[in-house]
């Protein structure tokens, strides 16, 4: 073998060596897996201990919060352990206002949510009435502007004549 090639190979081998003489040469650096996958495995293990069963055919899930907003899941994966009264919902949830979902969720509302919906409707009507009063006040301002003098050109001519 050529001496120059041998020196070149030794230099390349020394560049790849991590440890001292006699250690294994590593060419690929191992990357750790993201922790999200590990959390999901732990969650799956905990749910398996509860003996949950998947519930197919769930189109949406709405969770009503105390502040009046709704946590809305579209096409979630739902698992349930009926004996333990435990439900697990997977999916991307969005916090939405109750007014955004009103037509579709009326049958899901309980007595507490219906009361909050009534309060929300009353406050909405009050806001609408306030906006109508503001627009009505603007129209009244137009009525307070005095009308122009009928013959304003003659008045202007008389002022010009007075200045001459």
PDB file of C-alpha atoms in Angstrom:
ATOM      1  CA  UNK A   1       0.000   0.000   0.000  1.00  0.00           C
ATOM      2  CA  UNK A   2       1.118   3.526  -0.715  1.00  0.00           C
ATOM      3  CA  UNK A   3       2.615   5.359   2.287  1.00  0.00           C
ATOM      4  CA  UNK A   4       0.682   8.593   1.555  1.00  0.00           C
ATOM      5  CA  UNK A   5      -2.626   6.733   1.460  1.00  0.00           C
ATOM      6  CA  UNK A   6      -1.820   4.988   4.729  1.00  0.00           C
ATOM      7  CA  UNK A   7      -1.084   8.299   6.466  1.00  0.00           C
ATOM      8  CA  UNK A   8      -4.318   9.759   5.070  1.00  0.00           C
ATOM      9  CA  UNK A   9      -6.364   6.814   6.424  1.00  0.00           C
ATOM     10  CA  UNK A  10      -4.707   7.111   9.863  1.00  0.00           C
ATOM     11  CA  UNK A  11      -5.572  10.817   9.992  1.00  0.00           C
ATOM     12  CA  UNK A  12      -9.186  10.090   9.037  1.00  0.00           C
ATOM     13  CA  UNK A  13      -9.412   7.327  11.667  1.00  0.00           C
ATOM     14  CA  UNK A  14      -7.999   9.632  14.349  1.00  0.00           C
ATOM     15  CA  UNK A  15     -10.606  12.267  13.493  1.00  0.00           C
ATOM     16  CA  UNK A  16     -13.477   9.798  14.049  1.00  0.00           C
ATOM     17  CA  UNK A  17     -12.171   8.458  17.364  1.00  0.00           C
ATOM     18  CA  UNK A  18     -14.008   9.693  20.465  1.00  0.00           C
ATOM     19  CA  UNK A  19     -12.111   7.953  23.250  1.00  0.00           C
ATOM     20  CA  UNK A  20      -8.499   6.960  23.708  1.00  0.00           C
ATOM     21  CA  UNK A  21      -6.482   4.276  21.912  1.00  0.00           C
ATOM     22  CA  UNK A  22      -8.353   0.995  21.643  1.00  0.00           C
ATOM     23  CA  UNK A  23     -11.900   2.396  21.898  1.00  0.00           C
ATOM     24  CA  UNK A  24     -14.555   1.721  19.327  1.00  0.00           C
ATOM     25  CA  UNK A  25     -14.784   4.255  16.528  1.00  0.00           C
ATOM     26  CA  UNK A  26     -18.238   5.786  16.201  1.00  0.00           C
ATOM     27  CA  UNK A  27     -19.319   7.292  12.953  1.00  0.00           C
ATOM     28  CA  UNK A  28     -23.025   7.823  13.760  1.00  0.00           C
ATOM     29  CA  UNK A  29     -24.134   9.963  16.685  1.00  0.00           C
ATOM     30  CA  UNK A  30     -27.216   8.492  18.364  1.00  0.00           C
ATOM     31  CA  UNK A  31     -30.073  10.917  18.936  1.00  0.00           C
ATOM     32  CA  UNK A  32     -32.498  10.504  21.807  1.00  0.00           C
ATOM     33  CA  UNK A  33     -36.176  10.092  21.095  1.00  0.00           C
ATOM     34  CA  UNK A  34     -38.460  12.996  21.947  1.00  0.00           C
ATOM     35  CA  UNK A  35     -40.020  12.766  25.399  1.00  0.00           C
ATOM     36  CA  UNK A  36     -43.549  13.095  23.972  1.00  0.00           C
ATOM     37  CA  UNK A  37     -43.407   9.520  22.713  1.00  0.00           C
ATOM     38  CA  UNK A  38     -42.319   8.315  26.149  1.00  0.00           C
ATOM     39  CA  UNK A  39     -45.169  10.203  27.835  1.00  0.00           C
ATOM     40  CA  UNK A  40     -47.625   8.620  25.411  1.00  0.00           C
ATOM     41  CA  UNK A  41     -46.287   5.143  26.246  1.00  0.00           C
ATOM     42  CA  UNK A  42     -46.683   5.851  29.964  1.00  0.00           C
ATOM     43  CA  UNK A  43     -50.230   7.058  29.394  1.00  0.00           C
ATOM     44  CA  UNK A  44     -51.055   3.967  27.332  1.00  0.00           C
ATOM     45  CA  UNK A  45     -49.664   1.782  30.123  1.00  0.00           C
ATOM     46  CA  UNK A  46     -51.767   3.540  32.765  1.00  0.00           C
ATOM     47  CA  UNK A  47     -54.888   3.240  30.629  1.00  0.00           C
ATOM     48  CA  UNK A  48     -54.192  -0.440  30.017  1.00  0.00           C
ATOM     49  CA  UNK A  49     -54.142  -0.978  33.796  1.00  0.00           C
ATOM     50  CA  UNK A  50     -57.606   0.593  33.979  1.00  0.00           C
ATOM     51  CA  UNK A  51     -58.825  -1.763  31.240  1.00  0.00           C
ATOM     52  CA  UNK A  52     -60.229   0.947  28.969  1.00  0.00           C
ATOM     53  CA  UNK A  53     -62.063   0.127  25.764  1.00  0.00           C
ATOM     54  CA  UNK A  54     -62.196   2.358  22.669  1.00  0.00           C
ATOM     55  CA  UNK A  55     -65.542   3.943  21.819  1.00  0.00           C
ATOM     56  CA  UNK A  56     -65.925   4.244  18.033  1.00  0.00           C
ATOM     57  CA  UNK A  57     -68.028   6.789  16.177  1.00  0.00           C
ATOM     58  CA  UNK A  58     -67.547   9.851  18.373  1.00  0.00           C
ATOM     59  CA  UNK A  59     -67.695  12.915  16.113  1.00  0.00           C
ATOM     60  CA  UNK A  60     -67.098  15.686  18.652  1.00  0.00           C
ATOM     61  CA  UNK A  61     -66.602  16.257  22.367  1.00  0.00           C
ATOM     62  CA  UNK A  62     -67.479  19.494  24.166  1.00  0.00           C
ATOM     63  CA  UNK A  63     -66.393  20.233  27.730  1.00  0.00           C
ATOM     64  CA  UNK A  64     -68.069  23.215  29.338  1.00  0.00           C
ATOM     65  CA  UNK A  65     -65.779  25.270  31.549  1.00  0.00           C
ATOM     66  CA  UNK A  66     -66.767  27.454  34.495  1.00  0.00           C
ATOM     67  CA  UNK A  67     -65.695  30.669  32.755  1.00  0.00           C
ATOM     68  CA  UNK A  68     -68.332  30.152  30.050  1.00  0.00           C
ATOM     69  CA  UNK A  69     -65.975  28.893  27.348  1.00  0.00           C
ATOM     70  CA  UNK A  70     -66.083  25.437  25.787  1.00  0.00           C
ATOM     71  CA  UNK A  71     -63.192  23.015  25.209  1.00  0.00           C
ATOM     72  CA  UNK A  72     -64.077  21.601  21.778  1.00  0.00           C
ATOM     73  CA  UNK A  73     -62.583  18.408  20.257  1.00  0.00           C
ATOM     74  CA  UNK A  74     -63.402  17.453  16.652  1.00  0.00           C
ATOM     75  CA  UNK A  75     -63.033  13.768  15.715  1.00  0.00           C
ATOM     76  CA  UNK A  76     -61.299  12.707  18.963  1.00  0.00           C
ATOM     77  CA  UNK A  77     -60.273   9.212  19.996  1.00  0.00           C
ATOM     78  CA  UNK A  78     -62.294   8.256  23.060  1.00  0.00           C
ATOM     79  CA  UNK A  79     -61.510   5.398  25.443  1.00  0.00           C
ATOM     80  CA  UNK A  80     -63.645   4.523  28.460  1.00  0.00           C
ATOM     81  CA  UNK A  81     -63.549   2.319  31.529  1.00  0.00           C
ATOM     82  CA  UNK A  82     -67.175   2.319  32.588  1.00  0.00           C
ATOM     83  CA  UNK A  83     -66.535   0.361  35.787  1.00  0.00           C
ATOM     84  CA  UNK A  84     -63.986   2.956  36.942  1.00  0.00           C
ATOM     85  CA  UNK A  85     -66.058   5.902  35.569  1.00  0.00           C
ATOM     86  CA  UNK A  86     -62.990   7.021  33.582  1.00  0.00           C
ATOM     87  CA  UNK A  87     -62.870   8.502  30.103  1.00  0.00           C
ATOM     88  CA  UNK A  88     -59.781   9.369  28.052  1.00  0.00           C
ATOM     89  CA  UNK A  89     -60.072  11.782  25.133  1.00  0.00           C
ATOM     90  CA  UNK A  90     -57.242  12.128  22.599  1.00  0.00           C
ATOM     91  CA  UNK A  91     -57.040  14.913  20.068  1.00  0.00           C
ATOM     92  CA  UNK A  92     -56.375  18.575  19.561  1.00  0.00           C
ATOM     93  CA  UNK A  93     -58.723  20.627  21.703  1.00  0.00           C
ATOM     94  CA  UNK A  94     -59.636  24.242  21.016  1.00  0.00           C
ATOM     95  CA  UNK A  95     -61.038  26.723  23.516  1.00  0.00           C
ATOM     96  CA  UNK A  96     -64.040  28.403  21.911  1.00  0.00           C
ATOM     97  CA  UNK A  97     -66.747  30.731  23.146  1.00  0.00           C
ATOM     98  CA  UNK A  98     -70.194  29.320  23.706  1.00  0.00           C
ATOM     99  CA  UNK A  99     -71.685  31.621  21.054  1.00  0.00           C
ATOM    100  CA  UNK A 100     -69.527  30.049  18.325  1.00  0.00           C
ATOM    101  CA  UNK A 101     -71.016  26.599  18.930  1.00  0.00           C
ATOM    102  CA  UNK A 102     -74.608  27.531  19.892  1.00  0.00           C
ATOM    103  CA  UNK A 103     -76.717  25.995  17.113  1.00  0.00           C
ATOM    104  CA  UNK A 104     -75.074  22.574  17.291  1.00  0.00           C
ATOM    105  CA  UNK A 105     -74.761  22.153  21.047  1.00  0.00           C
ATOM    106  CA  UNK A 106     -78.177  23.136  22.360  1.00  0.00           C
ATOM    107  CA  UNK A 107     -79.069  19.488  22.986  1.00  0.00           C
ATOM    108  CA  UNK A 108     -75.831  19.008  24.986  1.00  0.00           C
ATOM    109  CA  UNK A 109     -76.448  21.853  27.423  1.00  0.00           C
ATOM    110  CA  UNK A 110     -77.379  21.060  30.994  1.00  0.00           C
ATOM    111  CA  UNK A 111     -79.371  23.274  33.378  1.00  0.00           C
ATOM    112  CA  UNK A 112     -76.279  25.221  34.520  1.00  0.00           C
ATOM    113  CA  UNK A 113     -75.138  25.834  30.964  1.00  0.00           C
ATOM    114  CA  UNK A 114     -78.629  26.909  29.894  1.00  0.00           C
ATOM    115  CA  UNK A 115     -78.647  29.522  32.650  1.00  0.00           C
ATOM    116  CA  UNK A 116     -75.260  30.849  31.523  1.00  0.00           C
ATOM    117  CA  UNK A 117     -76.515  30.839  27.929  1.00  0.00           C
ATOM    118  CA  UNK A 118     -79.506  32.962  28.968  1.00  0.00           C
ATOM    119  CA  UNK A 119     -77.199  35.425  30.738  1.00  0.00           C
ATOM    120  CA  UNK A 120     -74.978  35.528  27.670  1.00  0.00           C
ATOM    121  CA  UNK A 121     -77.974  36.179  25.417  1.00  0.00           C
ATOM    122  CA  UNK A 122     -79.188  38.997  27.685  1.00  0.00           C
ATOM    123  CA  UNK A 123     -75.759  40.636  27.725  1.00  0.00           C
ATOM    124  CA  UNK A 124     -75.552  40.281  23.943  1.00  0.00           C
ATOM    125  CA  UNK A 125     -78.940  41.970  23.553  1.00  0.00           C
ATOM    126  CA  UNK A 126     -77.826  44.771  25.886  1.00  0.00           C
ATOM    127  CA  UNK A 127     -74.716  45.306  23.774  1.00  0.00           C
ATOM    128  CA  UNK A 128     -76.826  45.384  20.597  1.00  0.00           C
ATOM    129  CA  UNK A 129     -79.220  47.916  22.181  1.00  0.00           C
ATOM    130  CA  UNK A 130     -76.249  50.067  23.250  1.00  0.00           C
ATOM    131  CA  UNK A 131     -74.880  50.043  19.712  1.00  0.00           C
ATOM    132  CA  UNK A 132     -78.278  51.047  18.324  1.00  0.00           C
ATOM    133  CA  UNK A 133     -78.447  53.949  20.788  1.00  0.00           C
ATOM    134  CA  UNK A 134     -75.008  55.117  19.669  1.00  0.00           C
ATOM    135  CA  UNK A 135     -75.997  54.988  15.995  1.00  0.00           C
ATOM    136  CA  UNK A 136     -79.282  56.777  16.855  1.00  0.00           C
ATOM    137  CA  UNK A 137     -77.327  59.523  18.629  1.00  0.00           C
ATOM    138  CA  UNK A 138     -75.262  60.086  15.504  1.00  0.00           C
ATOM    139  CA  UNK A 139     -78.453  60.606  13.503  1.00  0.00           C
ATOM    140  CA  UNK A 140     -79.698  63.129  16.096  1.00  0.00           C
ATOM    141  CA  UNK A 141     -76.446  65.090  15.699  1.00  0.00           C
ATOM    142  CA  UNK A 142     -77.284  65.589  12.038  1.00  0.00           C
ATOM    143  CA  UNK A 143     -80.645  67.102  12.990  1.00  0.00           C
ATOM    144  CA  UNK A 144     -78.982  69.736  15.198  1.00  0.00           C
ATOM    145  CA  UNK A 145     -76.986  71.242  12.308  1.00  0.00           C
ATOM    146  CA  UNK A 146     -78.722  74.495  11.274  1.00  0.00           C
ATOM    147  CA  UNK A 147     -80.059  74.801   7.763  1.00  0.00           C
ATOM    148  CA  UNK A 148     -78.312  77.055   5.262  1.00  0.00           C
ATOM    149  CA  UNK A 149     -79.715  80.475   4.468  1.00  0.00           C
ATOM    150  CA  UNK A 150     -81.777  80.244   1.335  1.00  0.00           C
ATOM    151  CA  UNK A 151     -80.015  82.996  -0.582  1.00  0.00           C
ATOM    152  CA  UNK A 152     -76.427  82.767   0.618  1.00  0.00           C
ATOM    153  CA  UNK A 153     -75.015  84.212  -2.627  1.00  0.00           C
ATOM    154  CA  UNK A 154     -76.783  87.544  -2.001  1.00  0.00           C
ATOM    155  CA  UNK A 155     -75.413  87.640   1.542  1.00  0.00           C
ATOM    156  CA  UNK A 156     -71.901  87.047   0.192  1.00  0.00           C
ATOM    157  CA  UNK A 157     -72.325  89.803  -2.443  1.00  0.00           C
ATOM    158  CA  UNK A 158     -73.420  92.280   0.231  1.00  0.00           C
ATOM    159  CA  UNK A 159     -70.320  91.469   2.326  1.00  0.00           C
ATOM    160  CA  UNK A 160     -68.057  91.988  -0.692  1.00  0.00           C
ATOM    161  CA  UNK A 161     -69.753  95.312  -1.442  1.00  0.00           C
ATOM    162  CA  UNK A 162     -69.297  96.387   2.180  1.00  0.00           C
ATOM    163  CA  UNK A 163     -65.580  95.658   2.012  1.00  0.00           C
ATOM    164  CA  UNK A 164     -65.111  97.784  -1.132  1.00  0.00           C
TER     165      UNK A 164
END
